Amino acid sequence: MSDTPFGFGLPPEEPDDGDEGKKKDQQGGGGQGPANPFGFGGLPGAGGFGSGPGGPGADNPFAAMFGSLNPNDLGAAFQQLGQMLSYEGGPVNWDMAKQIARQTVSQGSPDGTKDTSVGPAERRAVEEAVRLADLWLDDATSLPSGAASAVAWSRAEWVEATLPAWKELVDPVAERVGTAMGDVLPEEMQAMAGPLIGMMRSMGGAMFGTQIGQAVGVLAGEVVGSSDIGLPLGPAGKAALLPVNIETFGKDLSVPQEEVRLYLALREAAHQRLFAHVPWLRSHLFGAVDGYARGIKVDTAKLEDVVGQFDPQNPEQLQEALQQGMFQPEDTPEQKAALARLETALALVEGWVDAVVHAAAKPRLGSADALRETLRRRRASGGPAEQTFATLIGLELRPRRLRDASRLWASLTDARGVDGRDALWHHPDMLPTATDLDDPDGFVHREQIDFSELDKMLGEAADKPDLRKKRDEGDGEDESKGDDAG
């Protein structure tokens, strides 16, 4: 993830003239990075050329701010500043997020790999892998296939396809920060400070958009499918894999590329089955994220201090304040319960996928154990899910819960069979809780309420409205008889 949470910095563009362009950038101060958020070479606090005491342009604020930029960089800086101050949308500037995510992707990942367009051969390989994966999963789960199609995405295509889901996940937290920015001033001053508040909200939306764009852009270089973080980020019914990232993932594993692709296709197809045939699951997960976000409190004392000293020429102040931790989860029983619900729900999804995929792959792939452990370690060491959630909504998943959930689902398979295990997804109240993950044996051997029968009975009653009419008529007859008897 980015080292500059809520930073402004646009990723550097690739020079059109190769090494010569890089030399010119170094000489002209055009190189932009986390230490120079706006790309303004002499912006106060940016540490760029001309920002030190007595440095070039010290007596000329415009020279100090812009003197080190070449015309192209200057135009880009003004364009970004204009976007930030003119934004009037929701709590996050998603246009900026998309732009920065795409630019981040275009720079390539830290390992040096670049995004590439997906060719016909790679598309066929992904389609074949998902088709075979679905066949194998038929023996491992009672849930039918959930993938209406299989697609191979580039990193840029992953960004485009998943931004709607990120918007749904991040907006609740950003809304709280944006509201707090307008509430820190006394009510009698808010009318007078309207332009300042509006500008701060625009800046806040831009800061969130910048950070989210950077986070999503970096994540696009790591994920191998549309469901790596246990949430349905892509369109429903579309199993997606990223060939360029799969190749990078399997490069040092000493496992044939075909087996790596197939194992990851199993995971993607398993996620698709779960989200397609458990209709309440998506809203349950996103609702848990929203419930957790509503318990976020903003450090108003810190925000008031920033607002009181806010200098429109130094918007980095807001960035630095957010970077140091502007909002924290409330330490209340309700917030702890919301966090437990979210962590448990995500762990149950990932644990079920892990158990089902292992059951399908173990008899067929000699590398199944090695690939399973690689993915588990990837999560435990702070993989895409942990880093992204920690950056965007202050939530760190617990890898220990994932292993616990996987063991519980495997034990349920042994005790109740595939159908009995998967029946627990019929109703959210049937699922294991955080306490059950601590005592899986107790849960496995406990009698479960069969909500499916209750739902069936209620559904049948709803389909027969004449039953209520007859019952009402019967009640009326009884009352009449009673009156006659009286």
Coordinates of C-alpha atoms in Angstrom, one line a residue:
M1 CA 0.0 0.0 0.0
S2 CA 1.0 3.6 -0.3
D3 CA 3.3 5.1 2.3
T4 CA 1.4 8.4 2.1
P5 CA -2.2 7.7 3.2
F6 CA -4.6 10.4 1.9
G7 CA -1.7 12.0 -0.1
F8 CA -2.1 14.1 -3.1
G9 CA 0.7 12.8 -5.3
L10 CA 0.0 11.8 -8.8
P11 CA 2.2 8.9 -9.9
P12 CA 4.9 10.0 -12.3
E13 CA 4.2 9.7 -16.0
E14 CA 6.5 7.6 -18.1
P15 CA 8.7 10.0 -20.1
D16 CA 8.1 10.0 -23.8
D17 CA 11.8 10.1 -24.6
G18 CA 13.1 7.3 -22.4
D19 CA 16.3 7.9 -20.4
E20 CA 16.6 11.5 -21.8
G21 CA 13.3 12.3 -20.4
K22 CA 14.3 10.9 -17.0
K23 CA 17.5 13.1 -17.0
K24 CA 15.4 16.2 -17.8
D25 CA 13.0 15.3 -15.0
Q26 CA 15.9 15.0 -12.5
Q27 CA 17.4 18.3 -13.7
G28 CA 14.1 20.1 -13.8
G29 CA 12.6 18.9 -10.6
G30 CA 9.8 17.2 -12.5
G31 CA 10.0 13.9 -10.6
Q32 CA 7.0 13.6 -8.3
G33 CA 6.6 11.2 -5.4
P34 CA 5.1 10.8 -2.0
A35 CA 7.5 13.5 -0.5
N36 CA 6.1 16.1 -3.0
P37 CA 2.4 15.5 -2.9
F38 CA 1.1 18.1 -5.3
G39 CA 4.1 17.9 -7.6
F40 CA 4.8 21.6 -6.7
G41 CA 8.5 21.7 -6.6
G42 CA 8.6 24.4 -4.0
L43 CA 5.4 23.9 -2.1
P44 CA 6.0 24.7 1.6
G45 CA 6.8 21.6 3.5
A46 CA 7.3 19.6 0.3
G47 CA 11.1 19.6 0.5
G48 CA 11.4 20.3 -3.2
F49 CA 13.8 22.5 -5.1
G50 CA 13.5 26.1 -4.0
S51 CA 11.7 25.4 -0.7
G52 CA 14.6 25.9 1.7
P53 CA 15.5 29.2 3.4
G54 CA 17.3 31.4 0.9
G55 CA 16.7 28.9 -1.9
P56 CA 15.8 29.9 -5.4
G57 CA 12.6 31.8 -5.4
A58 CA 12.6 32.4 -1.6
D59 CA 11.5 36.0 -2.1
N60 CA 8.9 35.1 -4.8
P61 CA 6.2 32.8 -3.6
F62 CA 5.2 31.9 -7.1
A63 CA 8.7 31.1 -8.1
A64 CA 9.1 29.1 -4.9
M65 CA 5.9 27.1 -5.7
F66 CA 6.3 26.6 -9.4
G67 CA 9.8 27.7 -10.5
S68 CA 11.1 24.1 -10.5
L69 CA 8.4 22.8 -12.8
N70 CA 8.7 22.4 -16.5
P71 CA 5.6 23.5 -18.5
N72 CA 4.1 20.0 -18.7
D73 CA 4.4 19.4 -15.0
L74 CA 3.0 22.9 -14.2
G75 CA 0.0 22.2 -16.4
A76 CA -0.7 18.9 -14.8
A77 CA -0.3 20.4 -11.3
F78 CA -2.8 23.2 -12.1
Q79 CA -5.2 20.7 -13.6
Q80 CA -5.1 18.5 -10.5
L81 CA -5.5 21.5 -8.2
G82 CA -8.5 22.6 -10.3
Q83 CA -10.1 19.2 -10.1
M84 CA -9.6 19.2 -6.3
L85 CA -11.2 22.6 -5.7
S86 CA -14.0 22.3 -8.2
Y87 CA -15.2 18.9 -7.0
E88 CA -18.8 19.1 -5.7
G89 CA -19.8 15.4 -5.5
G90 CA -20.0 12.9 -2.7
P91 CA -17.4 12.3 0.0
V92 CA -14.9 10.8 -2.4
N93 CA -13.8 12.2 -5.7
W94 CA -14.1 9.0 -7.7
D95 CA -13.1 10.5 -11.0
M96 CA -9.8 11.3 -9.4
A97 CA -9.6 7.9 -7.8
K98 CA -10.1 6.2 -11.2
Q99 CA -7.6 8.5 -12.9
I100 CA -4.9 7.8 -10.2
A101 CA -5.6 4.1 -10.1
R102 CA -5.1 3.9 -13.9
Q103 CA -1.9 5.9 -13.7
T104 CA -0.6 3.8 -10.8
V105 CA -1.3 0.7 -12.9
S106 CA 0.5 2.1 -15.9
Q107 CA 3.7 2.5 -13.9
G108 CA 3.9 -1.2 -13.2
S109 CA 4.2 -3.1 -10.0
P110 CA 7.2 -3.0 -7.6
D111 CA 8.5 -6.2 -9.0
G112 CA 8.9 -4.5 -12.3
T113 CA 6.1 -6.2 -14.2
K114 CA 3.9 -4.0 -16.5
D115 CA 0.3 -4.3 -17.3
T116 CA -0.4 -5.8 -20.7
S117 CA -3.5 -6.4 -22.8
V118 CA -4.9 -9.9 -22.6
G119 CA -4.5 -11.9 -25.8
P120 CA -6.8 -14.5 -27.3
A121 CA -4.6 -17.4 -26.0
E122 CA -4.7 -16.2 -22.4
R123 CA -8.5 -15.7 -22.6
R124 CA -9.0 -19.2 -23.8
A125 CA -6.7 -20.6 -21.1
V126 CA -8.7 -18.7 -18.4
E127 CA -12.1 -19.9 -19.8
E128 CA -10.8 -23.5 -19.9
A129 CA -9.5 -23.3 -16.4
V130 CA -12.7 -22.0 -15.0
R131 CA -14.8 -24.6 -16.9
L132 CA -12.6 -27.4 -15.5
A133 CA -12.6 -25.9 -12.0
D134 CA -16.4 -25.8 -12.0
L135 CA -16.5 -29.5 -12.9
W136 CA -14.2 -30.4 -10.0
L137 CA -16.2 -28.3 -7.6
D138 CA -19.4 -30.2 -8.4
D139 CA -18.0 -33.0 -6.2
A140 CA -17.0 -30.7 -3.4
T141 CA -20.0 -28.5 -2.8
S142 CA -23.8 -28.8 -3.2
L143 CA -24.0 -25.2 -4.5
P144 CA -24.2 -25.2 -8.3
S145 CA -22.0 -23.1 -10.6
G146 CA -22.3 -19.4 -10.2
A147 CA -20.2 -18.3 -13.1
A148 CA -22.2 -17.4 -16.1
S149 CA -19.0 -16.4 -17.9
A150 CA -15.3 -16.5 -17.4
V151 CA -13.1 -13.5 -18.4
A152 CA -9.4 -12.6 -18.4
W153 CA -8.7 -9.1 -17.2
S154 CA -5.7 -6.8 -17.5
R155 CA -5.0 -4.8 -14.3
A156 CA -6.6 -1.7 -15.8
E157 CA -9.7 -3.7 -16.6
W158 CA -9.8 -4.9 -13.0
V159 CA -9.7 -1.3 -11.8
E160 CA -12.6 -0.4 -14.0
A161 CA -14.7 -3.4 -13.0
T162 CA -14.2 -3.1 -9.3
L163 CA -14.5 0.7 -8.6
P164 CA -18.3 0.5 -8.1
A165 CA -17.8 -2.0 -5.2
W166 CA -15.0 0.2 -3.7
K167 CA -17.4 3.1 -3.8
E168 CA -19.9 1.2 -1.8
L169 CA -17.3 0.1 0.7
V170 CA -15.4 3.4 1.2
D171 CA -18.1 6.1 1.0
P172 CA -19.5 5.4 4.6
V173 CA -16.1 6.2 6.2
A174 CA -15.3 9.1 3.9
E175 CA -18.8 10.6 4.6
R176 CA -18.0 10.7 8.3
V177 CA -14.8 12.6 7.8
G178 CA -16.4 15.0 5.3
T179 CA -19.2 15.8 7.7
A180 CA -16.7 16.4 10.5
M181 CA -14.8 18.8 8.3
G182 CA -17.9 21.0 8.2
D183 CA -19.0 20.6 11.8
V184 CA -15.8 21.6 13.6
L185 CA -16.6 25.3 13.3
P186 CA -19.1 26.9 15.7
E187 CA -22.6 27.1 14.1
E188 CA -22.6 30.9 14.0
M189 CA -19.4 30.8 12.0
Q190 CA -20.3 28.2 9.5
A191 CA -22.4 30.6 7.3
M192 CA -19.5 33.0 7.2
A193 CA -17.0 30.3 6.5
G194 CA -19.1 28.7 3.8
P195 CA -16.5 29.0 1.0
L196 CA -13.8 27.6 3.3
I197 CA -15.9 24.7 4.4
G198 CA -16.8 23.9 0.8
M199 CA -13.2 24.1 -0.3
M200 CA -12.2 21.8 2.6
R201 CA -14.8 19.3 1.7
S202 CA -13.6 19.4 -1.9
M203 CA -10.1 18.8 -0.7
G204 CA -11.2 16.0 1.6
G205 CA -12.9 14.3 -1.4
A206 CA -9.8 14.7 -3.4
M207 CA -7.6 13.3 -0.6
F208 CA -9.7 10.3 -0.2
G209 CA -9.9 9.9 -4.0
T210 CA -6.1 10.1 -4.3
Q211 CA -5.5 7.6 -1.6
I212 CA -8.1 5.2 -2.8
G213 CA -6.8 5.5 -6.3
Q214 CA -3.3 4.7 -5.2
A215 CA -4.5 1.8 -3.0
V216 CA -6.7 0.3 -5.8
G217 CA -3.9 0.8 -8.3
V218 CA -1.4 -1.0 -6.2
L219 CA -3.8 -3.8 -5.4
A220 CA -4.5 -4.3 -9.1
G221 CA -0.8 -5.4 -9.4
E222 CA -1.3 -8.0 -6.7
V223 CA -4.7 -9.6 -7.1
V224 CA -5.2 -12.7 -9.2
G225 CA -9.0 -12.6 -9.5
S226 CA -12.2 -10.6 -8.7
S227 CA -12.6 -12.0 -5.2
D228 CA -9.2 -12.1 -3.6
I229 CA -10.3 -10.2 -0.5
G230 CA -13.4 -12.3 0.2
L231 CA -15.8 -9.7 -1.2
P232 CA -17.6 -9.7 -4.5
L233 CA -15.8 -6.8 -6.1
G234 CA -16.7 -7.6 -9.8
P235 CA -19.9 -8.0 -11.6
A236 CA -22.2 -10.8 -10.5
G237 CA -21.8 -14.1 -12.3
K238 CA -18.5 -13.2 -13.9
A239 CA -15.5 -15.3 -12.9
A240 CA -12.4 -13.2 -13.6
L241 CA -8.7 -13.9 -13.5
L242 CA -5.7 -11.7 -14.2
P243 CA -3.1 -13.6 -16.4
V244 CA -0.2 -11.2 -15.8
N245 CA -0.6 -11.4 -12.0
I246 CA -1.0 -15.2 -12.1
E247 CA 2.2 -15.5 -14.0
T248 CA 4.0 -13.4 -11.4
F249 CA 2.3 -15.3 -8.5
G250 CA 3.6 -18.7 -9.7
K251 CA 7.0 -17.5 -11.0
D252 CA 9.0 -18.8 -8.0
L253 CA 6.8 -21.7 -6.9
S254 CA 8.3 -24.5 -9.0
V255 CA 4.7 -25.4 -10.0
P256 CA 3.6 -25.7 -13.6
Q257 CA 1.8 -22.5 -14.7
E258 CA -1.3 -24.6 -15.7
E259 CA -1.7 -25.9 -12.2
V260 CA -1.3 -22.5 -10.7
R261 CA -3.9 -21.1 -13.0
L262 CA -6.3 -24.0 -12.3
Y263 CA -6.0 -23.7 -8.5
L264 CA -6.7 -20.0 -8.6
A265 CA -9.6 -20.7 -11.0
L266 CA -11.0 -23.1 -8.4
R267 CA -10.9 -20.3 -5.8
E268 CA -12.6 -17.8 -8.1
A269 CA -15.3 -20.3 -9.1
A270 CA -15.9 -21.3 -5.5
H271 CA -16.4 -17.6 -4.6
Q272 CA -18.8 -17.2 -7.5
R273 CA -20.9 -20.2 -6.3
L274 CA -21.2 -18.8 -2.8
F275 CA -22.2 -15.3 -3.8
A276 CA -24.5 -16.4 -6.6
H277 CA -26.5 -18.9 -4.5
V278 CA -26.5 -17.3 -1.0
P279 CA -28.6 -14.2 -2.0
W280 CA -28.3 -12.5 1.4
L281 CA -24.5 -12.8 1.6
R282 CA -23.4 -9.7 -0.3
S283 CA -25.7 -7.3 1.5
H284 CA -24.7 -9.0 4.8
L285 CA -21.0 -8.4 4.1
F286 CA -21.3 -4.9 2.8
G287 CA -23.8 -4.1 5.6
A288 CA -21.2 -5.3 8.2
V289 CA -18.6 -2.9 6.6
D290 CA -21.1 -0.1 6.8
G291 CA -22.0 -0.9 10.4
Y292 CA -18.3 -0.8 11.3
A293 CA -17.8 2.4 9.4
R294 CA -20.6 4.1 11.3
G295 CA -18.7 3.5 14.5
I296 CA -15.7 5.5 13.3
K297 CA -15.2 8.7 15.2
V298 CA -13.2 11.7 14.0
D299 CA -10.7 13.3 16.2
T300 CA -12.4 16.6 16.2
A301 CA -9.7 18.3 18.4
K302 CA -7.1 17.5 15.8
L303 CA -9.4 18.5 13.0
E304 CA -10.2 21.8 14.8
D305 CA -6.6 22.5 15.1
V306 CA -6.0 21.9 11.4
V307 CA -9.0 24.1 10.4
G308 CA -7.8 26.9 12.7
Q309 CA -4.4 27.0 11.1
F310 CA -5.5 26.0 7.6
D311 CA -3.5 27.7 4.9
P312 CA -5.1 27.4 1.4
Q313 CA -1.6 27.6 -0.1
N314 CA -0.5 24.6 2.0
P315 CA -3.2 21.9 1.6
E316 CA -0.6 19.4 2.8
Q317 CA -1.8 20.2 6.3
L318 CA -4.9 18.1 5.8
Q319 CA -3.0 15.3 4.2
E320 CA -0.5 15.2 7.1
A321 CA -3.4 15.3 9.7
L322 CA -5.1 12.4 8.0
Q323 CA -1.8 10.5 7.7
Q324 CA -1.3 10.8 11.4
G325 CA -4.7 9.3 12.2
M326 CA -7.7 11.6 12.0
F327 CA -10.3 8.9 12.7
Q328 CA -10.3 5.9 15.0
P329 CA -12.9 3.2 15.8
E330 CA -14.9 4.0 18.8
D331 CA -14.1 1.8 21.8
T332 CA -17.7 0.8 22.5
P333 CA -19.5 -2.5 22.8
E334 CA -21.4 -1.8 19.7
Q335 CA -18.3 -1.1 17.6
K336 CA -16.5 -4.1 18.9
A337 CA -19.6 -6.2 18.0
A338 CA -19.6 -4.7 14.5
L339 CA -15.9 -5.5 14.1
A340 CA -16.5 -9.0 15.2
R341 CA -19.4 -9.5 12.8
L342 CA -17.3 -8.2 9.9
E343 CA -14.2 -10.2 10.7
T344 CA -16.2 -13.4 11.3
A345 CA -18.3 -13.0 8.1
L346 CA -15.2 -12.5 6.0
A347 CA -13.4 -15.4 7.7
L348 CA -16.3 -17.7 7.1
V349 CA -16.4 -16.9 3.4
E350 CA -12.6 -17.4 3.0
G351 CA -12.6 -20.4 5.2
W352 CA -15.4 -22.1 3.2
V353 CA -13.6 -21.4 0.0
D354 CA -10.3 -22.7 1.3
A355 CA -11.9 -26.0 2.6
V356 CA -14.0 -26.6 -0.6
V357 CA -11.1 -25.8 -3.0
H358 CA -8.8 -28.1 -1.0
A359 CA -11.3 -30.9 -1.2
A360 CA -11.6 -30.5 -5.0
A361 CA -7.9 -30.0 -5.7
K362 CA -6.2 -32.5 -3.3
P363 CA -7.1 -35.7 -5.2
R364 CA -6.2 -34.1 -8.6
L365 CA -3.3 -31.7 -8.2
G366 CA 0.0 -32.8 -6.7
S367 CA 0.7 -29.1 -5.9
A368 CA -2.5 -28.5 -4.0
D369 CA -0.9 -28.5 -0.5
A370 CA 1.9 -26.2 -1.6
L371 CA -0.4 -23.7 -3.3
R372 CA -2.8 -23.7 -0.4
E373 CA 0.0 -22.9 2.1
T374 CA 1.4 -20.2 -0.2
L375 CA -1.9 -18.4 -0.3
R376 CA -2.3 -18.7 3.5
R377 CA 1.1 -17.3 4.1
R378 CA 0.4 -14.5 1.6
R379 CA -2.6 -13.5 3.7
A380 CA -0.8 -13.9 7.0
S381 CA 2.1 -11.7 5.9
G382 CA -0.2 -8.8 5.0
G383 CA -1.6 -9.6 1.6
P384 CA -3.9 -7.5 -0.5
A385 CA -6.9 -7.8 1.8
E386 CA -5.2 -6.8 5.1
Q387 CA -3.3 -3.9 3.6
T388 CA -6.2 -2.5 1.6
F389 CA -8.8 -2.6 4.4
A390 CA -6.3 -1.2 6.9
T391 CA -5.6 1.7 4.5
L392 CA -9.1 2.5 3.5
I393 CA -11.3 1.8 6.5
G394 CA -8.9 1.3 9.4
L395 CA -9.7 -2.5 9.5
E396 CA -7.1 -5.2 9.8
L397 CA -8.3 -8.7 9.2
R398 CA -7.0 -11.5 11.4
P399 CA -5.4 -14.3 9.4
R400 CA -5.9 -16.6 12.5
R401 CA -9.6 -16.4 12.0
L402 CA -9.3 -17.7 8.4
R403 CA -7.5 -20.8 9.5
D404 CA -10.0 -21.4 12.3
A405 CA -12.9 -21.0 9.9
S406 CA -11.3 -23.4 7.4
R407 CA -10.9 -26.0 10.1
L408 CA -14.5 -25.6 11.2
W409 CA -15.9 -26.1 7.7
A410 CA -13.7 -29.1 7.2
S411 CA -15.0 -30.6 10.5
L412 CA -18.5 -29.9 9.4
T413 CA -17.9 -31.8 6.2
D414 CA -16.7 -34.8 8.1
A415 CA -19.6 -34.7 10.6
R416 CA -22.5 -33.7 8.4
G417 CA -21.4 -34.2 4.8
V418 CA -21.3 -31.7 2.0
D419 CA -25.0 -31.1 2.0
G420 CA -25.2 -30.6 5.7
R421 CA -22.3 -28.2 5.7
D422 CA -23.6 -26.1 2.8
A423 CA -27.1 -26.0 4.3
L424 CA -25.8 -23.5 6.9
W425 CA -25.7 -20.8 4.2
H426 CA -29.5 -21.0 4.0
H427 CA -29.9 -18.4 6.7
P428 CA -27.4 -15.9 8.4
D429 CA -28.5 -17.0 11.9
M430 CA -27.4 -20.6 11.1
L431 CA -23.8 -19.5 10.5
P432 CA -21.0 -20.0 13.2
T433 CA -20.2 -17.0 15.3
A434 CA -16.8 -15.7 16.5
T435 CA -17.3 -17.8 19.7
D436 CA -17.9 -20.9 17.5
L437 CA -14.6 -20.4 15.8
D438 CA -13.0 -20.7 19.2
D439 CA -14.8 -23.9 19.8
P440 CA -15.4 -25.6 16.4
D441 CA -16.1 -29.1 17.9
G442 CA -18.8 -27.6 20.1
F443 CA -20.5 -26.0 17.0
V444 CA -20.1 -29.1 14.8
H445 CA -21.9 -31.4 17.2
R446 CA -24.6 -28.9 18.3
E447 CA -28.1 -29.3 17.0
Q448 CA -28.9 -26.7 14.4
I449 CA -32.3 -25.0 13.8
D450 CA -33.5 -25.8 10.3
F451 CA -34.5 -22.4 9.1
S452 CA -35.0 -23.7 5.6
E453 CA -38.2 -25.6 6.7
L454 CA -39.5 -22.5 8.4
D455 CA -38.8 -20.3 5.3
K456 CA -40.6 -22.9 3.2
M457 CA -43.6 -22.9 5.5
L458 CA -43.8 -19.1 5.5
G459 CA -43.4 -19.0 1.8
E460 CA -46.3 -21.5 1.3
A461 CA -48.5 -19.4 3.6
A462 CA -47.6 -16.3 1.7
D463 CA -48.6 -17.9 -1.6
K464 CA -52.0 -18.9 -0.3
P465 CA -53.8 -15.7 0.8
D466 CA -57.2 -17.5 0.7
L467 CA -56.1 -19.4 3.9
R468 CA -56.2 -16.2 5.9
K469 CA -59.6 -15.4 4.4
K470 CA -61.0 -18.7 5.4
R471 CA -59.6 -18.5 8.9
D472 CA -61.1 -15.0 9.3
E473 CA -64.5 -16.3 8.1
G474 CA -64.2 -19.2 10.5
D475 CA -63.5 -16.8 13.4
G476 CA -66.6 -14.8 12.4
E477 CA -68.8 -17.9 12.4
D478 CA -67.5 -18.9 15.8
E479 CA -68.3 -15.5 17.2
S480 CA -71.8 -15.7 15.7
K481 CA -72.4 -19.1 17.3
G482 CA -71.2 -17.7 20.6
D483 CA -73.7 -14.8 20.3
D484 CA -76.5 -17.2 19.5
A485 CA -75.7 -19.4 22.4
G486 CA -75.7 -16.4 24.6

